[in-house]
Amino acid sequence: MLSDADVDNKIPTQGLRYADASDSEYYILLTKDKKPICRTRCLNPPEHLPHHWNVNDIVPTSKIILDGMSHCFLSPAPECSRDHNEWRRFLIYLQGRDMVAIAKFKFWEFYILPPDQNSNFTNIRVAYKMEKTRNASNGRGHGESGRSCQVVRPTATKANINDSPTLPVNIVKETVSRENACIQAGPLEKNFVRADPSYLQTLGQAHSGWIFGAIAELVDNSRDAKATKLEISIESIYFKKAGKDIPMLSIIDDGHGMTHQDVVRMTYFGHKQPDADDPNRIGRFGVGFKTGAMRLGKDALVLTQTADSRSIAFLSQSLNQGKDNLEIPIVSYYRKGQFMELDTVVQSEATAKYNLKSIKEFSPFNKYLIGEKAGLFQDKCTGTQIYIWNLDQWGSNYCLEWDNGLNGGSSFHQGDILIRSRRIRSRPGQISQKVPLDYSLRSYLEVIFLVPRMKIYVQGSLVRSRPLAKSLNKTCVETGIIMGKSAHLTLGRCQLEWEQMNCGIFLYWHGRLIEAYKRVGGMIHNGDTGRGVIGVIDDEGNGLVWVHNNKQGFLDCEPYARLEEWLGKVADEYWDNKFDSLNVVKDGALYKPDQEWVQCNKCRKWRMLDPGFDTKSLPVEWFCYMKPFEGLCDLPEQKVDAGVVTVSAKRTGYDSRENSLPFEGIATIKVEDMSSDSIGLSRMAEDSSPLKRIRRGLPRACKKV
């Protein structure tokens, strides 16, 4: 069995050691981070093969392009049982995760491919290619790929060329004779990008306009991980390096967690976007965690666990201050029975110790706190915990402020995280200063998802989700065709928004809120037009419009411009028909939603309440077996059985730009408010009262005197 010293002795310091031409068998020592795996025998090897291969990286098979590469085979030649066991463990790892092990040299790149499912691990296929060559006199790479323009010794003189046992004499002479040609061809050098640590600050500027957009990025990751519970809170913790208590933001979910490879991929600055548009997934660009975390604070630690592994990653501006290149420490473990052991397949023990030391030095996390947080996973539970400190500041204080609310889970005053400035986001036509969604995290999370499923807690209190499409009255659903793509808009009146003088369209993408209170049509030019009217529309993955990478707006393109026009026309028609007439109601009258709903605390499905049911009698935690539903969680959600009336999508005398509008065919309006106190659609169409025309001027027939 080889010791670490033996391995080091086999690694040349001046140049690689190659197999002699006189060798009867080509034996290769395979190592990972200088730790021996097994001695192997190479079948049909290329010439000048190194005796020692050190695995530099392990990546998914999908990231490797093997076209045009040559192949050889490795078979085990163990010197002891330990080598045999390590060989099998190494290949089982590659096979189970469909990974490729990469060994890189100055001349070569070798790709050890995962064995087939039925393999007995005796002959393992290896793809290889010549990466670059070097000049005989100075060791620098020259020439074109695939040309033999190399000498294996670091220096080559007339005295030692003829004595060299490494290459046949005729090959050496050919190499020397072509030396000048190689120099004239110029060096073949690859240019790789270096990430300066200051780039972390640049990433945080993606959400400089609204800090809740950064929190939303982390919430999106939890939903994509199929989490059923998410906890967001800010608490004080003692930081030894600062010598005082500091606030730390924590975001904890019970999703499926991340493997070591997933964590490494998370640290990439973007990745290839998927070809298919998955409507059930929000993450797409590969930058959400970095932009979100670095906007919220200078330092972030990720603790994640799957059924078989646990990993810690540290993204830190403090750690990288003054460094020339960005360092992201990662430590990974694998499950062994009831315990987690250091995974030396993906990292060496020395690397893990160094990374843990860095984490402990530049964070509040010592081994006891890490153990305490890992204990939150409980027995074989999965999930991800994100901790952020050195929070962004607003003057001499923090940008965020937090309130734990009243003790005992009171619904009267619940905990919340607020933006200290309380500023309202700029929107065309916005006059109301009561937009809690802009500065209250609880209010924002109430409507962040079109169909809420995940339980979200803020400062320990459950967020009561508010599905907008289910909380409106005088509701109608209109369908239009915009540039060949269908769009479905739900419009209605919301009592709460009417009281706060708000209105506008809520635009969702893949079920996630992108723009709120977007004023369209007459809402832009008149603060009273559309008061209390809320629209809800979702791009369900049909590619109608596309979203910015910070998920706080849509790309400015033709489909989006035409969508805005269509939304304005439909919203103005709705206001004309429903509310732009004189209605006398008794003082203090409240408008209730067409249907009232309650969400089961177990299955997270929404159940429709019986008409007239007192919602105030519902408990804080309601389940399907309770009144008035008294059913099982397995039952599907109810669907609204709406009446359907077909009307023309074009109205004469309404818009002078009718011909430029992108509407095709017929729009369908589903009228979901057929109660006696609502205004019928046919009655609205016939209404020609002069009182209704006052705001827009007299009818055309009355204008001539």
mmCIF file with all atom_site columns, C-alpha atoms in Angstrom, residues 2 15 345 458:
data_model
loop_
_atom_site.group_PDB
_atom_site.id
_atom_site.type_symbol
_atom_site.label_atom_id
_atom_site.label_alt_id
_atom_site.label_comp_id
_atom_site.label_asym_id
_atom_site.label_entity_id
_atom_site.label_seq_id
_atom_site.pdbx_PDB_ins_code
_atom_site.Cartn_x
_atom_site.Cartn_y
_atom_site.Cartn_z
_atom_site.occupancy
_atom_site.B_iso_or_equiv
_atom_site.pdbx_formal_charge
_atom_site.auth_seq_id
_atom_site.auth_comp_id
_atom_site.auth_asym_id
_atom_site.auth_atom_id
_atom_site.pdbx_PDB_model_num
ATOM 1 C CA . LEU A 1 2   ? 1.319   3.432  -0.991  1.00 0.00 ? 2   LEU A CA 1
ATOM 2 C CA . GLY A 1 15  ? 8.221   17.513 -15.781 1.00 0.00 ? 15  GLY A CA 1
ATOM 3 C CA . VAL A 1 345 ? -14.172 11.349 -2.799  1.00 0.00 ? 345 VAL A CA 1
ATOM 4 C CA . VAL A 1 458 ? -42.148 35.474 8.836   1.00 0.00 ? 458 VAL A CA 1
#
